[in-house]
XYZ file of C-alpha atoms in Angstrom:
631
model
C 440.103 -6.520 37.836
C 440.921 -10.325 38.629
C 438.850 -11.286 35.724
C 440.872 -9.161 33.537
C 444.472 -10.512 34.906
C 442.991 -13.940 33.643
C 442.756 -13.344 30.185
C 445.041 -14.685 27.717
C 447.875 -12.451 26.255
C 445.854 -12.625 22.773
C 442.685 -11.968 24.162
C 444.112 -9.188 26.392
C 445.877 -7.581 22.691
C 442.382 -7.902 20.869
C 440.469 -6.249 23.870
C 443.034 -3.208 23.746
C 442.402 -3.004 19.939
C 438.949 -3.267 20.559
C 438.710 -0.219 22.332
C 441.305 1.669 20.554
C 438.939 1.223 17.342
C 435.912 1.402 18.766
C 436.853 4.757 20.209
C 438.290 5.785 17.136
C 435.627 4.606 15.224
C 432.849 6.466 17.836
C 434.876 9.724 17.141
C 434.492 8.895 12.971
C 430.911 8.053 13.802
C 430.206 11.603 15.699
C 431.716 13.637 12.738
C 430.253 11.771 10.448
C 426.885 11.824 11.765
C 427.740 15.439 12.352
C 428.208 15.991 8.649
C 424.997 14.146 7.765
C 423.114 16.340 9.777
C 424.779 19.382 8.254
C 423.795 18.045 4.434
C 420.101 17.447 6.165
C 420.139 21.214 7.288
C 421.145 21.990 3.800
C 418.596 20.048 1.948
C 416.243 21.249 4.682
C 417.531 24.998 3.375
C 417.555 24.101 0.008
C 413.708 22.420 0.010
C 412.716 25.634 1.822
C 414.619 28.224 -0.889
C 412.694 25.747 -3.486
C 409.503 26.558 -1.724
C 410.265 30.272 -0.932
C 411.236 30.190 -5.323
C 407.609 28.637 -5.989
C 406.162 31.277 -3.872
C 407.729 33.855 -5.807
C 406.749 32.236 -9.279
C 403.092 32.427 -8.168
C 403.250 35.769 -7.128
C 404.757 36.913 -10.355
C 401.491 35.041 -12.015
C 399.685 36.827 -10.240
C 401.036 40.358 -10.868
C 400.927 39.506 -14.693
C 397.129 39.289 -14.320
C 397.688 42.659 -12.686
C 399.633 43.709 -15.150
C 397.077 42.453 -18.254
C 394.666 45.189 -16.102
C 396.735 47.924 -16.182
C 397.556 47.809 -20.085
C 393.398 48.892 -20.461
C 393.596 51.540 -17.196
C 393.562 54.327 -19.896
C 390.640 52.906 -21.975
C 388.653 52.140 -19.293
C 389.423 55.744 -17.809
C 387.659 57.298 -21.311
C 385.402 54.745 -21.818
C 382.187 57.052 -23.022
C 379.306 53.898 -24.201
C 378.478 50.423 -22.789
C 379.421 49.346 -25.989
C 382.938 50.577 -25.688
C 383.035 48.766 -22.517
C 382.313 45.771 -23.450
C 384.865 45.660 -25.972
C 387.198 46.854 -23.371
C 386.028 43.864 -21.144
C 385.991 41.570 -24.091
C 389.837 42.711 -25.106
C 390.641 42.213 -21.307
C 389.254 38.672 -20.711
C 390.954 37.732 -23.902
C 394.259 38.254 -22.820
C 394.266 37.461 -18.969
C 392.634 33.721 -20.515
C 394.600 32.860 -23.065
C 397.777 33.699 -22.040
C 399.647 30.410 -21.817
C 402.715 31.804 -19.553
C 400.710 31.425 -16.013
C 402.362 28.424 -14.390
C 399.783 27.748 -11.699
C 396.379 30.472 -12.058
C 394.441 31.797 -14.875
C 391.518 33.741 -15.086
C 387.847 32.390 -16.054
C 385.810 35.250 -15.919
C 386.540 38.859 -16.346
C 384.027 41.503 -14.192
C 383.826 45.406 -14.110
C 382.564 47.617 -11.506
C 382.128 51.274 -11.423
C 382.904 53.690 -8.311
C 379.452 52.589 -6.790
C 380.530 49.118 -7.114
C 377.726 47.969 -9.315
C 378.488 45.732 -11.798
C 378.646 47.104 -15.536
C 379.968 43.588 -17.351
C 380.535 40.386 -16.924
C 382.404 38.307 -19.861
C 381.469 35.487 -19.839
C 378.193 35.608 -18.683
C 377.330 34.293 -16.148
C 380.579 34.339 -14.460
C 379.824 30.959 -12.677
C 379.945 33.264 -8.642
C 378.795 35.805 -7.623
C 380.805 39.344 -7.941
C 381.206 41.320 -5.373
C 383.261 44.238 -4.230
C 384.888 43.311 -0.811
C 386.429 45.377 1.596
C 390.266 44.863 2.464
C 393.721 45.935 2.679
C 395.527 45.111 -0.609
C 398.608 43.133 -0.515
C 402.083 44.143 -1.187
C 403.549 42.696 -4.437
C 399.957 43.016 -6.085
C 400.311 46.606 -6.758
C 397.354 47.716 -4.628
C 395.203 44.872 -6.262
C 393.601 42.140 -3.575
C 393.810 38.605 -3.809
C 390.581 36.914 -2.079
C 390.893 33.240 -2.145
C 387.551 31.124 -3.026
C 385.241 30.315 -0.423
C 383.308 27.999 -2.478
C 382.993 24.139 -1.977
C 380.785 22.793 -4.347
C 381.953 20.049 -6.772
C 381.468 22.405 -9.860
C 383.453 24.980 -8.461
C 386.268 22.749 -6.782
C 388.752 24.360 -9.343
C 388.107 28.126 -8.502
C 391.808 29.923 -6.689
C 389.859 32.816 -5.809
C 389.347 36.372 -7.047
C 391.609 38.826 -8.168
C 390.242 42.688 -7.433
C 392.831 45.091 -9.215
C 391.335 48.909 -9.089
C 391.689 51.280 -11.773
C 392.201 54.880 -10.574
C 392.534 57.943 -12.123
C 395.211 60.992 -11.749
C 393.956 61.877 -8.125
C 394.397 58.063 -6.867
C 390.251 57.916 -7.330
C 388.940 54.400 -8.211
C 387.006 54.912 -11.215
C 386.584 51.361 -12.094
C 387.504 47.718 -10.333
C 387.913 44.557 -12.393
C 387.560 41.598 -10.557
C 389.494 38.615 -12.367
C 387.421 34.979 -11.528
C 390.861 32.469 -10.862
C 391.325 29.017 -11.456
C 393.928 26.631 -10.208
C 396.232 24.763 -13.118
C 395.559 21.668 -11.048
C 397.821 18.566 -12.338
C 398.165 15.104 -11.418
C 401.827 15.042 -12.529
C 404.569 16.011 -10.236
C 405.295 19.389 -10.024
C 409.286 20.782 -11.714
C 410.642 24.265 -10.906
C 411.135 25.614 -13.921
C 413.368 25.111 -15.926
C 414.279 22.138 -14.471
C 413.190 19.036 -15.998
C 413.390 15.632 -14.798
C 416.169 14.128 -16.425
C 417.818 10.178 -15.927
C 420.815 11.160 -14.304
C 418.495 12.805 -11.606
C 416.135 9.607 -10.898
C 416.530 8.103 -7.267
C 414.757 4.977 -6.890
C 412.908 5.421 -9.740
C 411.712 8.947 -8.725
C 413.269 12.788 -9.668
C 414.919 14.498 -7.226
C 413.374 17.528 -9.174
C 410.328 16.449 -8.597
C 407.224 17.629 -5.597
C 403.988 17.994 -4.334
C 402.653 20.941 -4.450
C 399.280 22.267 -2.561
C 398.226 25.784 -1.776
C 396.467 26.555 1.309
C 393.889 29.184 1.695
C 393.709 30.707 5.260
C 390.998 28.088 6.152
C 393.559 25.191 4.848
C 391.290 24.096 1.558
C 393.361 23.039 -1.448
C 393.040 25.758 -4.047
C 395.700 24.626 -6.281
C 397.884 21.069 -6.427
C 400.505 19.364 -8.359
C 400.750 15.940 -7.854
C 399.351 15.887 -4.064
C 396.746 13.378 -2.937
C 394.026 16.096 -1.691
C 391.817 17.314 -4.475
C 391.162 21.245 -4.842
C 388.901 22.008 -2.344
C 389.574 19.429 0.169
C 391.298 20.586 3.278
C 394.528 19.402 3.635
C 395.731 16.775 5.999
C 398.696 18.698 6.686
C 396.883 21.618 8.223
C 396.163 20.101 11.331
C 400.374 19.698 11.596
C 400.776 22.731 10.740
C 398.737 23.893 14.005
C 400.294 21.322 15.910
C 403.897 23.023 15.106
C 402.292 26.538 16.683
C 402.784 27.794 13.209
C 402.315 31.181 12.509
C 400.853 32.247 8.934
C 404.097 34.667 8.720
C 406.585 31.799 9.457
C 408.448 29.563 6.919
C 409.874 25.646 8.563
C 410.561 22.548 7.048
C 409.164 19.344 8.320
C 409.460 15.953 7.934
C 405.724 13.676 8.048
C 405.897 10.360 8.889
C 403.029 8.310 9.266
C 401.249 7.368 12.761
C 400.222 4.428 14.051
C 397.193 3.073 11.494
C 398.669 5.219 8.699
C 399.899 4.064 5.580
C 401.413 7.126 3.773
C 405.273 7.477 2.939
C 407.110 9.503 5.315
C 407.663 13.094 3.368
C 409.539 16.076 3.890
C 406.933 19.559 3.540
C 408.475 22.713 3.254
C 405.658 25.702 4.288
C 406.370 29.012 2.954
C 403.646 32.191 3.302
C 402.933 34.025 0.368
C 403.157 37.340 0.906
C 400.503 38.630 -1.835
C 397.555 37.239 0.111
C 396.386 34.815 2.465
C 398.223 31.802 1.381
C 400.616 28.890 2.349
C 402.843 27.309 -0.081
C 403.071 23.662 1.144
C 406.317 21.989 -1.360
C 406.346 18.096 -0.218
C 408.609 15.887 -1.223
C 409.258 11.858 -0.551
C 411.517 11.492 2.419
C 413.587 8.728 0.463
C 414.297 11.500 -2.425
C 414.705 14.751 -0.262
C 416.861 12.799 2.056
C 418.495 10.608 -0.469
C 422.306 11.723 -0.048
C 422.042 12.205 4.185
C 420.456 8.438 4.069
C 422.750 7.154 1.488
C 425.847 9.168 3.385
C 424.707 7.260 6.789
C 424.389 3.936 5.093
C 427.944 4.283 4.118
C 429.131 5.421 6.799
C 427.647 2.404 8.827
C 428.518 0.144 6.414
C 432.479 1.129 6.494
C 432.678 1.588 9.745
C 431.258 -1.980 10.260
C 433.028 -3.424 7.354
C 436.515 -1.315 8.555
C 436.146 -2.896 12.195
C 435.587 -6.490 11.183
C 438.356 -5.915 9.012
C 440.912 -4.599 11.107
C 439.385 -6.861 13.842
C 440.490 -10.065 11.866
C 443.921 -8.518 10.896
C 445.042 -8.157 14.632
C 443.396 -11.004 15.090
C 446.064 -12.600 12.700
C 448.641 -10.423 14.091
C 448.261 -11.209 17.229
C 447.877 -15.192 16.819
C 451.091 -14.988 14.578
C 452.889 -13.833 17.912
C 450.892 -15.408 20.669
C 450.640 -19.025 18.927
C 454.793 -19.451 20.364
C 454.125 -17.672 23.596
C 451.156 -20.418 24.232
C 453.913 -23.259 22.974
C 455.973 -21.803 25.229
C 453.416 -21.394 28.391
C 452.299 -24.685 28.200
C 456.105 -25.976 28.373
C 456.756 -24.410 31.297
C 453.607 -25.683 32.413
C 454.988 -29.047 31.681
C 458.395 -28.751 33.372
C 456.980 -27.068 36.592
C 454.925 -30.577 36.609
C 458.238 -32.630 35.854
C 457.330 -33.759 32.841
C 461.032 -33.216 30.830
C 460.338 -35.416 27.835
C 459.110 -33.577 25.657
C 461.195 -31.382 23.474
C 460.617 -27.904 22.733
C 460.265 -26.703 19.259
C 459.807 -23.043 18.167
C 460.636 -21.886 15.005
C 461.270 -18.257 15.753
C 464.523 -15.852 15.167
C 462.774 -12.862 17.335
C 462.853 -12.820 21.590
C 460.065 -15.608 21.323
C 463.227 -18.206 19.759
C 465.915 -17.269 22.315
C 463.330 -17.842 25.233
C 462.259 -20.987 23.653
C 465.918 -22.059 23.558
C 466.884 -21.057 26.737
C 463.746 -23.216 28.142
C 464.953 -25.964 25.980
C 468.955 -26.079 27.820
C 466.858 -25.438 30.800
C 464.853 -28.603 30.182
C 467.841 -31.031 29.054
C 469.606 -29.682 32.591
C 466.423 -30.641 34.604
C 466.218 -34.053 32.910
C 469.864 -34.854 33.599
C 469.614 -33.769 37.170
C 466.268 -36.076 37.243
C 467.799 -38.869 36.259
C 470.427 -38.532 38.901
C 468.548 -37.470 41.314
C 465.892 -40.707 40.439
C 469.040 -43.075 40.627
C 470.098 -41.431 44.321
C 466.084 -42.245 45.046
C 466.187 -45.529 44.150
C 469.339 -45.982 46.017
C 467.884 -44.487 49.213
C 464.902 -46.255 49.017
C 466.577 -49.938 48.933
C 468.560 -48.460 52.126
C 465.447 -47.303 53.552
C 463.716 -50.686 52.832
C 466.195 -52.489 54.657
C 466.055 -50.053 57.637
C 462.117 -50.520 57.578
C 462.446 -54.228 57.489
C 464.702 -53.977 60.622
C 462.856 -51.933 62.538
C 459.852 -54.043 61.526
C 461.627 -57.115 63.678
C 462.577 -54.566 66.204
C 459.635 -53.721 66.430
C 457.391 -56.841 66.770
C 460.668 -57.878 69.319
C 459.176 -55.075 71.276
C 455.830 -55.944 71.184
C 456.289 -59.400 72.007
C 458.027 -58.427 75.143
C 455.548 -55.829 76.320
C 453.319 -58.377 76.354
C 455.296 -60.365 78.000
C 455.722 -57.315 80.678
C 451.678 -57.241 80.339
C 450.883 -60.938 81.002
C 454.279 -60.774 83.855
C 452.237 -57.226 85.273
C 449.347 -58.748 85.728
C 450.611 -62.093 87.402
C 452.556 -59.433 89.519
C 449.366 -57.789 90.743
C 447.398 -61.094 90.669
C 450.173 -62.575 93.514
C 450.238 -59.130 95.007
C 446.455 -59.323 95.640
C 446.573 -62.542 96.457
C 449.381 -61.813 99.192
C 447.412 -58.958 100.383
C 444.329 -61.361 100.878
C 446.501 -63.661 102.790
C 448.450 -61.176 104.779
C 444.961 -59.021 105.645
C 443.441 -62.716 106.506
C 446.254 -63.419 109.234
C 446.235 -60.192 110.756
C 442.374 -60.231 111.265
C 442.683 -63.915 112.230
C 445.605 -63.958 114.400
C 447.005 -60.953 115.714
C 443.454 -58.947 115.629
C 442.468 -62.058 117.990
C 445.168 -61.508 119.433
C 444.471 -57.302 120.701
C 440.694 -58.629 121.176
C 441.716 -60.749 123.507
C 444.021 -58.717 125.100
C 441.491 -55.765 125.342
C 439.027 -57.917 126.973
C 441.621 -59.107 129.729
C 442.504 -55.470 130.366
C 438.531 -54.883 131.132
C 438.344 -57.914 133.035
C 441.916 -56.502 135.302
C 440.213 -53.140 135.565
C 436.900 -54.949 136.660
C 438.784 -57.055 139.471
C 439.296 -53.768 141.178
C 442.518 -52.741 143.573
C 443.982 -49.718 145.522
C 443.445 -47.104 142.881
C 446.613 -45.398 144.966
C 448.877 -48.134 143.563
C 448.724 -46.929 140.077
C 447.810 -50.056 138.181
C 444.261 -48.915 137.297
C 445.599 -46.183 135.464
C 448.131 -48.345 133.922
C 445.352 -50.653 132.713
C 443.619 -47.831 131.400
C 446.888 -46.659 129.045
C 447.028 -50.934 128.294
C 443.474 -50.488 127.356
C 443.577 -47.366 124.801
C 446.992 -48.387 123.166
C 445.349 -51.907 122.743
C 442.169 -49.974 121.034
C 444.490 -48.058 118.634
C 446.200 -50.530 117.803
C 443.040 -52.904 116.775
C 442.010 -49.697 114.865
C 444.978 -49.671 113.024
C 444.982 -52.932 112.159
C 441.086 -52.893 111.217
C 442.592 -50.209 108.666
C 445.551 -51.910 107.659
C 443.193 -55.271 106.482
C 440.463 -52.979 104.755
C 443.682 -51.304 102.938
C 445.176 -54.533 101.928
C 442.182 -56.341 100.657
C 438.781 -55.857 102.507
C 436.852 -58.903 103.794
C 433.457 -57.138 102.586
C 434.731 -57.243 98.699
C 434.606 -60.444 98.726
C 431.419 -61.456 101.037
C 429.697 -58.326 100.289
C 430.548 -56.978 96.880
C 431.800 -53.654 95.226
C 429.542 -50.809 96.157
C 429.592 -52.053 100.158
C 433.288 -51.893 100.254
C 434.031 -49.032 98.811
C 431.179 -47.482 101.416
C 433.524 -49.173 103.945
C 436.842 -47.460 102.912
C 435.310 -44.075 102.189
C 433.517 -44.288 105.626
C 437.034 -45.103 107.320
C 439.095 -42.396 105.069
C 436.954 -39.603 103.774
C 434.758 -39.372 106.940
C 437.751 -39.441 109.356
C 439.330 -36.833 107.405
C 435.728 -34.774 107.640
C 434.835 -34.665 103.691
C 431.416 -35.117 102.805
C 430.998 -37.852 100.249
C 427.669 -39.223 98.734
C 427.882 -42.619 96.712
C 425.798 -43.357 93.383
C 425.009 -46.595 92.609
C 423.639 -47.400 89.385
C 424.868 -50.846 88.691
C 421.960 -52.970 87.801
C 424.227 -56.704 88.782
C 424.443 -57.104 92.256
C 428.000 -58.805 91.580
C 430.636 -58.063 88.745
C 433.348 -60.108 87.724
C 435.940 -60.307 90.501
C 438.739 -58.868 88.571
C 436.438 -56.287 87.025
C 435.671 -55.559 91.068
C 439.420 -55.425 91.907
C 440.073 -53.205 89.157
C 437.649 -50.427 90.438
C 437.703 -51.124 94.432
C 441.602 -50.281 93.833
C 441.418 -47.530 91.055
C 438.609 -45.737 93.631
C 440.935 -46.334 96.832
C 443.419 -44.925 95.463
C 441.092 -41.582 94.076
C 439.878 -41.984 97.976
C 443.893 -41.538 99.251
C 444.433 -38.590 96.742
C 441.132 -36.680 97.589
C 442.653 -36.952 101.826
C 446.165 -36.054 101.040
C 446.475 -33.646 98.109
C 443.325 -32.127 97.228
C 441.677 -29.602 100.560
C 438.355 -30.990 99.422
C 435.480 -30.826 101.823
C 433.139 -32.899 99.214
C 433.628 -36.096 97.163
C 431.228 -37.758 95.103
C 431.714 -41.647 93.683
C 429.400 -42.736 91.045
C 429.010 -45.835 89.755
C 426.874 -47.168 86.643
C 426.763 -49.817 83.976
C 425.780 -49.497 80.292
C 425.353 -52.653 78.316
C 428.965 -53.447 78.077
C 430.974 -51.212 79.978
C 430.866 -49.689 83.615
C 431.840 -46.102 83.885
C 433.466 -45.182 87.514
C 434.042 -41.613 88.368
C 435.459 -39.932 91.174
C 435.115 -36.087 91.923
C 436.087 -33.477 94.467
C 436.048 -29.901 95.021
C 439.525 -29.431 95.687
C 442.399 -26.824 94.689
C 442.871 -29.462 91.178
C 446.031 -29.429 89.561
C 447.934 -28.776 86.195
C 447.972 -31.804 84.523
C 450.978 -33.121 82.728
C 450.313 -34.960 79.252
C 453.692 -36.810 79.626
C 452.493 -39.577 81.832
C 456.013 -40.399 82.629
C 455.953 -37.365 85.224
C 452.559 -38.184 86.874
C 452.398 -40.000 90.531
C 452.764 -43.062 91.200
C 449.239 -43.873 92.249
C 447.869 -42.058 88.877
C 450.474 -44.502 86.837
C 449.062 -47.478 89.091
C 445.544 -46.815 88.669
C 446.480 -46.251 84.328
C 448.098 -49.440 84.669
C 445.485 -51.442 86.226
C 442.883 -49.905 84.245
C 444.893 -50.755 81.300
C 445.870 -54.835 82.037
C 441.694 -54.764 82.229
C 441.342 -53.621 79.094
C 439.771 -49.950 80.086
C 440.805 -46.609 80.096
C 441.417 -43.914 82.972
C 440.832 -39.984 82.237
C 441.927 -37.518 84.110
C 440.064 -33.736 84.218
C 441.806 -31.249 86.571
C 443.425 -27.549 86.728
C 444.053 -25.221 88.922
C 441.115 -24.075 91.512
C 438.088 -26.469 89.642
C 438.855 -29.762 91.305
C 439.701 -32.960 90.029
C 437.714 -35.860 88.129
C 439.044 -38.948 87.428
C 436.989 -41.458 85.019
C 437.130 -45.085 84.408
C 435.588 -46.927 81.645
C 436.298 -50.598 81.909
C 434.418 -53.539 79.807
C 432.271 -55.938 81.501
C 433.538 -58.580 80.001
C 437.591 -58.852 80.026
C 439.393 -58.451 76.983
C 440.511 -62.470 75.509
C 443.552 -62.876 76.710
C 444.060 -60.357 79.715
C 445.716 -61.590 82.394
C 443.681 -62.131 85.825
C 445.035 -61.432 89.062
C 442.844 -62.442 91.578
């Protein structure tokens, strides 16, 4: 729902109306479209009674014909000479043909047969088929007479309904005579009315009367035998019989449906009502234009699309309105807020509102006027602060390059300090090995010569010349030591990599840890105080690995890149915490930073407890302009 608490307040009021109206408007739609299908059910009912009231008119034209029969039962009962009943025949056809009452059949020919079912007359003669008694059940409604509906498909008898066989009995329900009445259809190309409608203006729809239909009669093998206004001709089976046996329609079975044209088809859709007739073998088939049967549902769900389109715009744009007429402030007022949270208090604010919207607007606007006044103090105080701070920046800007000058003074004194001490140690370790170390030589070599000269070993001297001897030794030892410590002849005759073998020979191996040396320089000979630098920051890695670390291996390796050399030491030893304030590190670890430092490298340190210790120095090749040199 994030995307939802990020709409605007208006859009957020129209979304809420939204869905109030278009739920109300889906509940309007269901009973409306609920009512629409009611008034299709009705006209659905009412094309059906229509039907079922054609039906009925039809059978009543066909129990006149009956009827016309029955009025000469009595004659034909006494009937005593051919000639009597042929005038009987004559009188018959007369009526039952030009009686202009029947609506939809009339009769064409007029036959009588006697008990053996021969024929006795025929008016007119020929008949135009052939007359024949057939066997049947007569229908109810026909007053024992049966309706047999033409079988006949030739052009010249396209018109022919069927045959009408009424019998004529006499007291003991014996049939004395049958007359068998030849029908034709009252086929018509107009529209078909129910009377007594009539199509009248009021009742036209498009153009068309709502009174108005198609009319077809279906024998049992779906030919046309009679139409009103329908496209099949008499005769012709009708397209709609193949519907009707795709509905599973039974010939007992009234329905209503509505035919709309396939894919290829170019009929109008049309609503066919199918009503039985119950005085013979026939289907009533009433069909009438989907745009007039369905006129009021279609016009009723036009409307009601139309309104409820033309009702949601509407109220749509009237909260729409509404809403702007109250959000409009509330956006005045959001985006001055917006402006004050960003400091900018210039800008008045202006609503023109009596409601809630105009006192917030005027509390913001004391709210504003308070926040510039206290801004323009507060700006002032700034300003005020910042010419102080100015001043204290351009003091501590001396104090500062004061500083600076004098560390490197203390740099350029530091490394005259070390250059003299060096120096000193050079001189002092030259005068011990030249003088005194002569000295013990010499010394030692009398003591062999004493112990050489022999004596009385019972006297004791020999064994004091052997104590002379070994003191003398030690004491050349430590003095061999005390030279290589203070500056080692081989750094300067031999180089770098040979003295350092020399101290970590006389240290390390003494103190039993194995050490292994890596040389990778490619110069046989560095710059002497780029030598210095490293014999004394690896001497001093040498003294830490003997005294503090428990290390039974050490490994020096030195190599060169194109400017730099890179120096490490490494032992296996118990390693330490290191401290990151260098003001609590040893002495030798502050000596070695220093020196590495006043050459213009760096020294790293990587230790902890139980992993060793590693100590790294990266120094330049070249010295830095300007770095002091000390040897």
């Amino acid at each position: 729902m994030g995307w939802f608490r990020r709409l605007g307040l208006q859009r957020r009021i129209m979304l809420y109306v939204g869905l109030g109206l278009a739920t109300m408007f889906v509940v309007g739609a269901y009973l409306g479209l609920l009512s629409i299908r009611q008034a299709t059910e009705l006209v659905y009912q009412e094309r059906l009674g229509t039907a079922s009231t054609t039906a009925a008119i039809l059978e009543h034209n066909l129990r006149e014909l009956v009827h016309q029969v029955e009025a000469v039962q009595n004659r034909l009962l006494r009937v005593d000479s051919p000639e009597e009943l042929e005038q009987i025949g004559r009188d018959l056809f007369g009526q039952v043909s030009a009686d202009t009452s029947f609506p939809f059949v009339r009769a064409q020919g007029v036959s009588l047969l006697d008990r053996e079912g021969r024929v006795r007359l025929v008016i007119p003669s020929p008949a135009g088929v052939a007359v024949e008694i057939e066997a049947g059940e007569p229908w109810k409604g026909l007053e024992g007479a049966l309706l047999l509906p033409a079988r006949a498909s030739s052009p010249s008898e396209s018109n022919v309904f069927g045959t009408l066989q009424v019998p004529v009995t006499d007291g003991e329900d014996e049939i004395r005579w049958t007359a068998v009445l030849t029908l034709v259809g009252l086929n018509r190309d107009e529209p078909y009315f129910l009377p007594p409608s009539r199509a009248r203006e009021g009742d036209l729809i498009g153009g068309k009367s709502s009174d108005a239909y198609n009319l077809e009669v279906l024998g049992p093998d779906g030919r046309v035998l009679l139409t009103r206004g329908g496209k099949t001709p008499a005769g012709k089976v009708s397209p709609h019989w193949t519907i009707l046996g795709q509905h599973a329609w039974e010939p007992s079975s009234s329905f209503v449906f509505l035919h709309k044209p396939q894919k290829g088809q170019t009929f109008p859709a049309h609503m066919v009502a199918v009503v039985p007739l119950s005085s013979g073998p026939l289907t009533i088939l009433l069909q009438q234009g989907e745009d007039v049967a369905l006129a009021l549902p279609l016009r009723l769900r036009q409307r009601l699309i139309l309104f409820s389109s033309l009702g949601f715009l509407a109220t749509m744009v009237v909260a729409w309105i509404t809403t702007r007429h109250v959000v409009k402030p509330t956006e005045r007022l959001t985006v001055a807020a917006r402006h004050i949270a960003e400091g900018k208090v210039e800008t008045p604010i202006r609503v023109a509102a009596q409601d809630e919207i105009g006192t917030l607007a005027e509390s913001l606007e004391i709210m504003r006027r308070r926040l510039q006044a206290w801004g323009s103090e507060l700006e002032k105080q700034v300003q005020e602060r910042t010419a102080e701070l100015q001043e204290r920046n351009r003091e501590l800007r001396m104090l500062y390059e004061t500083l600076q000058h004098k560390e490197e003074q203390l740099h350029t004194l530091l490394g005259k300090v070390l250059g003299a001490q060096e120096e000193e140690r050079r001189r002092v370790s030259r005068e011990l090995h030249d003088g005194i170390g002569q000295a013990l030589s010499a010394l030692t070599l009398g003591l062999e010569s004493l112990e050489q000269a022999g004596g009385d070993p019972r006297d004791g001297l020999q064994e004091d010349v052997e104590r002379l001897k070994g003191l003398a030794r030690e004491t050349l030892s430590d003095l061999r030591r005390l030279t290589v410590a203070l500056r080692p002849a081989a750094l300067d005759d031999l180089g770098l990599v040979p003295a350092i073998r020399r101290y970590a020979e006389l240290y390390l191996g003494d103190a039993g840890v194995a050490f292994q040396i890596q040389d990778e320089l490619v110069s046989s000979r560095l710059d002497l105080t780029v030598e210095t630098v490293i014999y004394r920051v690896v001497q001093e890695a040498i003294n830490n690995v003997v005294r503090h670390s428990g290390a039974t291996q050490a490994t020096i390796n030195l190599q060169a890149t194109d400017d730099m050399i890179l120096v490490s030491v490494a032992d296996n030893g118990r390693g330490f915490q290191p401290s990151f304030d260098f003001s609590t590190e040893g002495v030798g670890l502050q000596g070695m930073r220093e020196r590495a430092s006043l050459a213009g490298g760096r020294l790293t340190l990587d230790t902890g407890p139980g992993r060793g210790t590693a100590i790294r120095l990266e120094i330049p090749i070249t010295r830095r302009p300007g770095s002091p040199s000390y040897v």
